[in-house]
Amino acid sequence: MEKALAKQLDRIRKAADKGGFDKALSLADEVMSQYPGSKELISERLRALMHCRPWSDVLQQLKQAAARFELVDLLLADSRDMLRHLFVDNAPFRGALLDYLMNIQAFDQITYLIRDLEEAERIRMVESWSALADEIQDEAVATSWRVAAGLGWMVTGHHDRAWEMWQGALRRDPRFLKKIMALCNRLPDFDLSSLHNRLRIIRLIVAAGKRDESLSLLQALGAEKPENALQILIEIPEIMGEDVVERDVCQLRFNLACQLADRELMGNVIADMLQLDEADLFAFQKQALVNLEDRQFKRYVLLQIGELYIRKGLWEPAALLLESLHQEDEHPEVVALMEHVLDNYPILPHLHLTVAQFQVRNNYKENALRHLTLIKEVGEFTNQIRELLEPSLAESFDSDYADFLFDILPQDSSLAALLALRMTADADSVEESFYERVLIKAPQLDRPPFWLMALAEVCRLSGKRDESVAHVAELLQRFPELSPEALRIAEYLTEIPGHFQPLAKAIAENLDQMEPRDLWLIVKRQCEKAFPAIATQPVVKSEDRDTTITDQGQKDDKSPFSKGLNEITSFVSEGEMQAAAQMAERLAERYPDRFRIVLSCLERFREDDSNRILWDKCRLNILIRAEAYDEAAQAGQEILMGPVPQDQLASIQQLVAFAHEGRGQHGEALKFFCLSSKNPRFYSANKTHLIRLLFPHHKEMVNEVLQVIMLHKDTASWQRVLSSWERNEPKDKEERRRWQMRFAQHARDPEALIEVAKWALAEGRVKDGSTALSQLNLKTNGLESALQDLVNSVKSKNPQDIQAGFVLGRYFLVHEEIPKSVTAFRELVSRAPEAAPRLFEYLKKFLDVHREHQGNVRLFGLLIRVGLDLNYMDECVAALNALGSEDRLGALTLADGITRVMLKPGSSPAALVALMELFSNWGAHDRVVDLAMNGQFGRTDVERRVAILEKALDDSHHGERAQLALATLHFSIQQFDACRSALSLIQDDDVRSQALELYNKLVERFPKDASLVREAAWASWLNGRYDEAVRHFTLLFDLGDPIAAVEAYAALAEREVPVSFSDLLERTGIHHIEALRQLRVVYGRIREMDLLRWERQGGPIPAESLEWLLSVGQLKRFHQLFEKMRSFVDRHLGERLQALYLAAQGKPYFGAMRLAQGAHDVVLKRSLLASCGMHEAALLIRDDNHITPLWLKREFLNNYGQPKWINMQVTHAQSARTEYSERSQMRGQESAS
């Protein structure tokens, strides 16, 4: 079978190669029934069809074959060229083929067809598809066109527009996803390993509604490498659109941000989680607690989630989160957020205790007591408060802590007695209220010794001497072994005149058991004498003990302390001053009772002025750690009064602030913290102190604190200060608002600026609101919704405001949301046209600076659109040139718009010439010609325009139109010879018809030029302007040129203008036979023009021209034209033309049968019947309405048989005639020889 098929194919190819395409087609048809699925046979049949059949037959075969085979495999080499020309030149064929391929969704074959087109033709075609997709009402059909348009844009290199079309198609019909994916895989220049392209594929999946799949792909893509995760986080708002704040999308973004461990990115993600419910937020919280390892990043993430809880009013979940975080990381920011929670939701005792523990450990006494006071009535926390405060009091006694602890301790507590003793140790007197508190707290019977001592001391200080004496006497009588502890109280009592008999009696009774006996004896004598002021040796002071210890330490040169001093000296001698200072601080910290020895050692080194500030800082650090706050504060003041290097000033001020804070002088501490915080290095360490110490007792420092925070643009601290201010001073609302506005303008904090804008708009101050928006940092993410709301508010209040709308457009532009930006700017210009100049300058500078957007068609389109409205023609041409250097195809898509506007009256001639030159450089000669023909140039740059048009003459497609444009230009500058020379080079009939007006103008100037009048006459005739043509031909007939006169006579006679044939012969002097021969040629030209005009313009059917085609034997062309005209031809004329066509094919009988039932010309009927040999039947027809009887058909069949046998008889007769003539020639040659 294969050999038989190969043999048949060889026969078909040989016939086709010799030009016998009809024969090749008939052979292919015969074989097709045997091998209907042969691709090679279909290819050969297509080849023959394209050469000898109308396009409808080609289309039918393509439809049958395209469903089974690819066109690229099906078409032979010459068939491909013919198909390309047919596809480009024949609009009905192109439309029908594309419509079929769309129906079967053969997009690959569409790609093959448009790849062979010229670049400009491809763009125009794809643009028409895009427009058609928007116009079609049937969604299914429109979606197919969108897919095809996307494919077309991809082939032409406009990838962004391609993806837009595909996404639009998938939103309407997700079933196209697999097909589009397959198309992407088959595109030769589509790299699936590129991150950019993979994200585009995922966008298509999102558009198809497959959200879960897209999120899974994004997660897997981000996990490959950090660069992918970063790019996904940047693009995901655009990919997911409004769904970016949904739970699953937030989960993906959260995972990627955790992978990158980037605070800024995570902040943007968490900011979009505000709308999630508590359960979702808890899931994110749990994930962060379990999975994050970086301690700082983990703290940041959990704090951000905690702030989300707070913003949603979920105080208890926020508290639980912060408590869990605090167990792992006791950072000040965690505690600060806890305080913020408690300020708004104070009924969380556990959290109060946690915050208080931190405050106590870090010596933030006022805040600690504030929180402890709120929970002191809760019994379950009493023991925990004791465990918190007792160690602190043991390390460093604080009267406020002691007073608080005294209140919460139970009655009869020995610790309460000790606290009372310690609180009164250095006091000169106590208030009556304190005495009453101690009396209430003390046991009434069998008081322990510490209570007796406490009562004695409190009574003495409150002026109740007799009660104090009684308590001391009881102590000595019941607990004489504790007499040394009571000695000091007794000595103080005896210094006051009074009655001391109970005390003297107690001493006398227990003197032998009391220590030191000598001193008590002196006290006894003083009591007995009741004499004032017995001088006793005071207790040795701590400094004396320090000195003693120091002396002993200095004597022991081998002690670790002495070795440390020696190391300090060694470092100094080696010039390692920084190491010496650090060693001194460590030594003083290790031996706190000997810190003064270290200080005395440092005094020796301070004599060196070059390192004085180093030793001063070391000294301050040692004093502060030793809690010698007064001395440290005084030393710091002295240092600051002298010369301090500028780079060390902030650190000294910070140390002085710590010293004042230790002294309890929080106002002074705040002052120095503010001074130190002006240096960014120290601000982060100081800001917690600034916030904590400001309220409620130092409101007067609020301006200084806010100035410092504003200097560093610290939004979080700023909000906490304002919250604390509002809590403590609610009435200062206006002052807080003014500060908020100042901060927003200085720090350009987005949230603050938006709040300021809202305040201003709420109060009707539109200008202030717009000004606040203009100061936003547009690189901040997540502002879109708020910005749009504010811009809408501004528009409603003042439609002419341009600032707010300008900010919105710039925001989208900065975030590379180009379509949204262009939409915002267009809306702004349409609402407020005065914004156009500013927008034009901004876009121009933006595109100059941001080179990455040099190829963005949308931005340049907006720039050019605005520039055209402003009549900035030269700048628009320059912008189009800049775009073309990056994206030639994109620039060409804008060319129609700029051309249309610049062709309007009033445009700059210089800009038009520049645009012409630009198009010429791009090779877009069709646009060059359009501008040259339609632009109003005047006499601007004539030589330059001539050069541009001469360059276009070489274009194979548009060279003729360029000749016409050049001729028009020469005419406008009165170079008539050059004009006529250019016109003479035009060969294309369509272009010559377009030159009609120019010909008419030339005829008006040169009416005696026969050749010129002749061209004008025929151009008028071709365009169907017969009155004008008759006028020209009349003039031409009178000019006397013989050839022109014959043409004029024929044209005038065709239009039934009275003209004499004898006059023609007389004027031309030619023989009448020759004249008739020439007229026949001219009439043929007239018929050709009629047919050409119908193909170009339509109109009445040129029946005479069609019959002329049959008369001259152009049957193929007649068939092609008649197929095109079939739907426009009435039945009567159609039957007549078909009958004539059959007769011309040698089938007069079939022609006669076509006319059998119609009212046709009797002469034609008789002629057709007679040519069949049916003379009797022909004579029976009497008039036009005579109907040929049906029996004639039967008679014809009886006499001549079936048509196929008739054809065989005719063939046989022709063969016999040929054989007879050959034999006759041979006989003649023989007789001649």
Short mmCIF file of N, CA and C in Angstrom, two decimals, residues 720-822:
data_model
loop_
_atom_site.label_atom_id
_atom_site.label_comp_id
_atom_site.label_asym_id
_atom_site.label_seq_id
_atom_site.Cartn_x
_atom_site.Cartn_y
_atom_site.Cartn_z
N ARG A 720 4.12 55.59 72.76
CA ARG A 720 4.03 55.25 74.18
C ARG A 720 4.04 56.49 75.05
N VAL A 721 4.86 57.47 74.68
CA VAL A 721 4.85 58.72 75.45
C VAL A 721 3.49 59.40 75.34
N LEU A 722 2.96 59.45 74.11
CA LEU A 722 1.65 60.09 73.94
C LEU A 722 0.56 59.34 74.70
N SER A 723 0.64 58.00 74.69
CA SER A 723 -0.36 57.23 75.43
C SER A 723 -0.25 57.51 76.93
N SER A 724 0.98 57.55 77.44
CA SER A 724 1.17 57.85 78.85
C SER A 724 0.71 59.26 79.18
N TRP A 725 0.98 60.19 78.28
CA TRP A 725 0.55 61.58 78.47
C TRP A 725 -0.97 61.66 78.49
N GLU A 726 -1.60 60.98 77.57
CA GLU A 726 -3.07 61.00 77.53
C GLU A 726 -3.66 60.37 78.79
N ARG A 727 -3.02 59.33 79.27
CA ARG A 727 -3.52 58.67 80.48
C ARG A 727 -3.38 59.55 81.71
N ASN A 728 -2.28 60.27 81.80
CA ASN A 728 -2.02 61.10 82.98
C ASN A 728 -2.60 62.50 82.88
N GLU A 729 -2.66 63.04 81.65
CA GLU A 729 -3.16 64.41 81.46
C GLU A 729 -4.16 64.42 80.31
N PRO A 730 -5.36 63.92 80.51
CA PRO A 730 -6.32 63.83 79.40
C PRO A 730 -6.69 65.19 78.81
N LYS A 731 -6.58 66.23 79.58
CA LYS A 731 -7.04 67.54 79.12
C LYS A 731 -6.10 68.20 78.11
N ASP A 732 -4.90 67.68 77.96
CA ASP A 732 -3.92 68.29 77.06
C ASP A 732 -4.07 67.78 75.63
N LYS A 733 -5.30 67.61 75.19
CA LYS A 733 -5.54 66.99 73.88
C LYS A 733 -4.98 67.83 72.74
N GLU A 734 -5.24 69.15 72.76
CA GLU A 734 -4.78 69.99 71.67
C GLU A 734 -3.26 70.06 71.60
N GLU A 735 -2.62 70.11 72.74
CA GLU A 735 -1.17 70.15 72.75
C GLU A 735 -0.59 68.85 72.19
N ARG A 736 -1.20 67.73 72.55
CA ARG A 736 -0.74 66.46 72.00
C ARG A 736 -0.92 66.41 70.49
N ARG A 737 -2.02 66.97 70.02
CA ARG A 737 -2.25 66.98 68.58
C ARG A 737 -1.22 67.82 67.86
N ARG A 738 -0.85 68.96 68.43
CA ARG A 738 0.18 69.78 67.80
C ARG A 738 1.52 69.04 67.75
N TRP A 739 1.83 68.35 68.84
CA TRP A 739 3.08 67.57 68.83
C TRP A 739 3.01 66.44 67.80
N GLN A 740 1.85 65.84 67.71
CA GLN A 740 1.71 64.75 66.73
C GLN A 740 1.93 65.27 65.31
N MET A 741 1.41 66.44 65.01
CA MET A 741 1.61 67.03 63.69
C MET A 741 3.09 67.35 63.45
N ARG A 742 3.74 67.88 64.47
CA ARG A 742 5.17 68.19 64.33
C ARG A 742 5.97 66.92 64.08
N PHE A 743 5.64 65.87 64.84
CA PHE A 743 6.37 64.61 64.67
C PHE A 743 6.13 64.03 63.28
N ALA A 744 4.90 64.07 62.86
CA ALA A 744 4.57 63.51 61.55
C ALA A 744 5.33 64.23 60.45
N GLN A 745 5.41 65.56 60.55
CA GLN A 745 6.09 66.33 59.52
C GLN A 745 7.60 66.13 59.57
N HIS A 746 8.13 65.94 60.78
CA HIS A 746 9.57 65.77 60.91
C HIS A 746 10.01 64.35 60.57
N ALA A 747 9.37 63.39 61.18
CA ALA A 747 9.79 61.99 61.01
C ALA A 747 9.20 61.36 59.76
N ARG A 748 8.18 62.01 59.21
CA ARG A 748 7.49 61.47 58.04
C ARG A 748 7.03 60.04 58.30
N ASP A 749 6.57 59.82 59.50
CA ASP A 749 6.05 58.51 59.86
C ASP A 749 4.69 58.31 59.19
N PRO A 750 4.52 57.23 58.46
CA PRO A 750 3.29 57.07 57.68
C PRO A 750 2.03 57.09 58.53
N GLU A 751 2.02 56.32 59.62
CA GLU A 751 0.81 56.27 60.44
C GLU A 751 0.50 57.63 61.03
N ALA A 752 1.55 58.33 61.51
CA ALA A 752 1.33 59.65 62.10
C ALA A 752 0.83 60.63 61.06
N LEU A 753 1.43 60.61 59.88
CA LEU A 753 0.99 61.53 58.84
C LEU A 753 -0.44 61.26 58.41
N ILE A 754 -0.81 60.00 58.35
CA ILE A 754 -2.18 59.67 57.97
C ILE A 754 -3.16 60.14 59.04
N GLU A 755 -2.79 59.97 60.30
CA GLU A 755 -3.65 60.47 61.37
C GLU A 755 -3.80 61.99 61.28
N VAL A 756 -2.69 62.68 61.02
CA VAL A 756 -2.75 64.14 60.88
C VAL A 756 -3.66 64.52 59.72
N ALA A 757 -3.54 63.80 58.62
CA ALA A 757 -4.39 64.09 57.47
C ALA A 757 -5.87 63.88 57.82
N LYS A 758 -6.17 62.81 58.56
CA LYS A 758 -7.56 62.56 58.96
C LYS A 758 -8.08 63.69 59.85
N TRP A 759 -7.25 64.13 60.83
CA TRP A 759 -7.67 65.23 61.69
C TRP A 759 -7.97 66.48 60.86
N ALA A 760 -7.02 66.80 59.94
CA ALA A 760 -7.18 68.01 59.15
C ALA A 760 -8.44 67.95 58.29
N LEU A 761 -8.68 66.82 57.66
CA LEU A 761 -9.86 66.71 56.80
C LEU A 761 -11.14 66.72 57.62
N ALA A 762 -11.10 66.11 58.80
CA ALA A 762 -12.28 66.13 59.66
C ALA A 762 -12.65 67.55 60.08
N GLU A 763 -11.62 68.41 60.19
CA GLU A 763 -11.87 69.81 60.57
C GLU A 763 -12.03 70.71 59.36
N GLY A 764 -12.03 70.14 58.17
CA GLY A 764 -12.26 70.94 56.97
C GLY A 764 -11.02 71.62 56.42
N ARG A 765 -9.85 71.30 56.94
CA ARG A 765 -8.61 71.92 56.47
C ARG A 765 -8.00 71.02 55.38
N VAL A 766 -8.55 71.17 54.17
CA VAL A 766 -8.16 70.28 53.08
C VAL A 766 -6.70 70.48 52.70
N LYS A 767 -6.26 71.73 52.69
CA LYS A 767 -4.87 72.01 52.30
C LYS A 767 -3.89 71.36 53.27
N ASP A 768 -4.18 71.45 54.56
CA ASP A 768 -3.29 70.82 55.55
C ASP A 768 -3.29 69.30 55.39
N GLY A 769 -4.46 68.74 55.11
CA GLY A 769 -4.52 67.30 54.90
C GLY A 769 -3.71 66.86 53.70
N SER A 770 -3.81 67.62 52.61
CA SER A 770 -3.02 67.28 51.42
C SER A 770 -1.53 67.45 51.68
N THR A 771 -1.19 68.48 52.44
CA THR A 771 0.23 68.69 52.76
C THR A 771 0.78 67.53 53.57
N ALA A 772 -0.01 67.04 54.53
CA ALA A 772 0.43 65.89 55.33
C ALA A 772 0.63 64.67 54.44
N LEU A 773 -0.26 64.45 53.52
CA LEU A 773 -0.12 63.29 52.62
C LEU A 773 1.12 63.43 51.73
N SER A 774 1.42 64.66 51.32
CA SER A 774 2.58 64.86 50.44
C SER A 774 3.89 64.58 51.15
N GLN A 775 3.89 64.54 52.48
CA GLN A 775 5.12 64.29 53.22
C GLN A 775 5.31 62.81 53.54
N LEU A 776 4.42 61.96 53.08
CA LEU A 776 4.55 60.52 53.34
C LEU A 776 5.78 59.95 52.65
N ASN A 777 6.38 58.97 53.31
CA ASN A 777 7.42 58.17 52.66
C ASN A 777 6.72 57.11 51.81
N LEU A 778 6.69 57.35 50.55
CA LEU A 778 5.87 56.52 49.66
C LEU A 778 6.41 55.11 49.50
N LYS A 779 7.61 54.84 50.00
CA LYS A 779 8.14 53.49 49.92
C LYS A 779 7.54 52.57 50.96
N THR A 780 6.78 53.12 51.90
CA THR A 780 6.16 52.32 52.95
C THR A 780 5.05 51.46 52.36
N ASN A 781 5.02 50.21 52.73
CA ASN A 781 3.98 49.30 52.24
C ASN A 781 2.71 49.43 53.06
N GLY A 782 1.61 49.00 52.48
CA GLY A 782 0.35 48.90 53.21
C GLY A 782 -0.43 50.18 53.34
N LEU A 783 -0.10 51.21 52.55
CA LEU A 783 -0.80 52.50 52.68
C LEU A 783 -1.91 52.66 51.65
N GLU A 784 -2.07 51.69 50.77
CA GLU A 784 -2.97 51.89 49.63
C GLU A 784 -4.40 52.21 50.07
N SER A 785 -4.94 51.39 50.95
CA SER A 785 -6.33 51.58 51.36
C SER A 785 -6.54 52.92 52.03
N ALA A 786 -5.66 53.24 52.98
CA ALA A 786 -5.81 54.52 53.70
C ALA A 786 -5.64 55.69 52.74
N LEU A 787 -4.68 55.60 51.83
CA LEU A 787 -4.46 56.69 50.88
C LEU A 787 -5.67 56.91 49.99
N GLN A 788 -6.24 55.83 49.50
CA GLN A 788 -7.40 55.98 48.62
C GLN A 788 -8.57 56.61 49.35
N ASP A 789 -8.79 56.19 50.59
CA ASP A 789 -9.87 56.79 51.37
C ASP A 789 -9.64 58.29 51.56
N LEU A 790 -8.42 58.65 51.90
CA LEU A 790 -8.12 60.07 52.14
C LEU A 790 -8.21 60.87 50.84
N VAL A 791 -7.73 60.31 49.75
CA VAL A 791 -7.81 61.03 48.48
C VAL A 791 -9.26 61.21 48.06
N ASN A 792 -10.09 60.21 48.27
CA ASN A 792 -11.52 60.36 47.96
C ASN A 792 -12.15 61.44 48.83
N SER A 793 -11.73 61.49 50.09
CA SER A 793 -12.25 62.54 50.98
C SER A 793 -11.83 63.92 50.50
N VAL A 794 -10.56 64.03 50.08
CA VAL A 794 -10.08 65.32 49.57
C VAL A 794 -10.85 65.71 48.31
N LYS A 795 -11.08 64.76 47.42
CA LYS A 795 -11.81 65.06 46.18
C LYS A 795 -13.23 65.52 46.46
N SER A 796 -13.86 64.90 47.45
CA SER A 796 -15.23 65.29 47.76
C SER A 796 -15.30 66.69 48.36
N LYS A 797 -14.25 67.09 49.07
CA LYS A 797 -14.25 68.40 49.70
C LYS A 797 -13.70 69.48 48.78
N ASN A 798 -12.72 69.14 47.94
CA ASN A 798 -12.13 70.12 47.04
C ASN A 798 -11.70 69.42 45.76
N PRO A 799 -12.57 69.33 44.76
CA PRO A 799 -12.23 68.58 43.55
C PRO A 799 -11.01 69.13 42.82
N GLN A 800 -10.68 70.41 43.03
CA GLN A 800 -9.56 71.01 42.32
C GLN A 800 -8.22 70.77 43.00
N ASP A 801 -8.23 70.10 44.14
CA ASP A 801 -6.96 69.81 44.81
C ASP A 801 -6.19 68.76 44.00
N ILE A 802 -4.92 69.04 43.75
CA ILE A 802 -4.12 68.13 42.94
C ILE A 802 -3.08 67.38 43.77
N GLN A 803 -2.80 67.87 44.97
CA GLN A 803 -1.69 67.30 45.74
C GLN A 803 -1.98 65.87 46.18
N ALA A 804 -3.19 65.64 46.71
CA ALA A 804 -3.51 64.30 47.23
C ALA A 804 -3.54 63.26 46.11
N GLY A 805 -4.19 63.59 45.01
CA GLY A 805 -4.21 62.65 43.89
C GLY A 805 -2.83 62.38 43.34
N PHE A 806 -1.99 63.40 43.36
CA PHE A 806 -0.62 63.23 42.90
C PHE A 806 0.13 62.26 43.80
N VAL A 807 -0.10 62.35 45.10
CA VAL A 807 0.55 61.44 46.05
C VAL A 807 0.11 60.00 45.79
N LEU A 808 -1.18 59.79 45.52
CA LEU A 808 -1.68 58.43 45.27
C LEU A 808 -1.03 57.84 44.03
N GLY A 809 -0.94 58.62 42.97
CA GLY A 809 -0.30 58.13 41.75
C GLY A 809 1.17 57.82 41.97
N ARG A 810 1.85 58.68 42.71
CA ARG A 810 3.28 58.43 42.99
C ARG A 810 3.45 57.19 43.86
N TYR A 811 2.51 56.97 44.80
CA TYR A 811 2.62 55.77 45.66
C TYR A 811 2.58 54.50 44.81
N PHE A 812 1.61 54.43 43.92
CA PHE A 812 1.53 53.25 43.05
C PHE A 812 2.77 53.14 42.17
N LEU A 813 3.29 54.27 41.73
CA LEU A 813 4.46 54.25 40.86
C LEU A 813 5.68 53.74 41.61
N VAL A 814 5.86 54.19 42.85
CA VAL A 814 7.01 53.74 43.64
C VAL A 814 6.94 52.24 43.89
N HIS A 815 5.73 51.72 44.08
CA HIS A 815 5.57 50.29 44.33
C HIS A 815 5.40 49.50 43.04
N GLU A 816 5.68 50.16 41.91
CA GLU A 816 5.69 49.52 40.60
C GLU A 816 4.35 48.90 40.24
N GLU A 817 3.28 49.48 40.74
CA GLU A 817 1.93 49.09 40.30
C GLU A 817 1.55 50.06 39.18
N ILE A 818 2.16 49.86 38.04
CA ILE A 818 2.07 50.83 36.95
C ILE A 818 0.63 51.05 36.47
N PRO A 819 -0.17 49.98 36.26
CA PRO A 819 -1.55 50.24 35.80
C PRO A 819 -2.35 51.11 36.77
N LYS A 820 -2.23 50.82 38.08
CA LYS A 820 -2.95 51.63 39.06
C LYS A 820 -2.44 53.07 39.06
N SER A 821 -1.12 53.23 38.93
CA SER A 821 -0.54 54.57 38.91
C SER A 821 -1.05 55.36 37.72
N VAL A 822 -1.05 54.73 36.56
CA VAL A 822 -1.52 55.42 35.36
C VAL A 822 -2.99 55.79 35.50
#
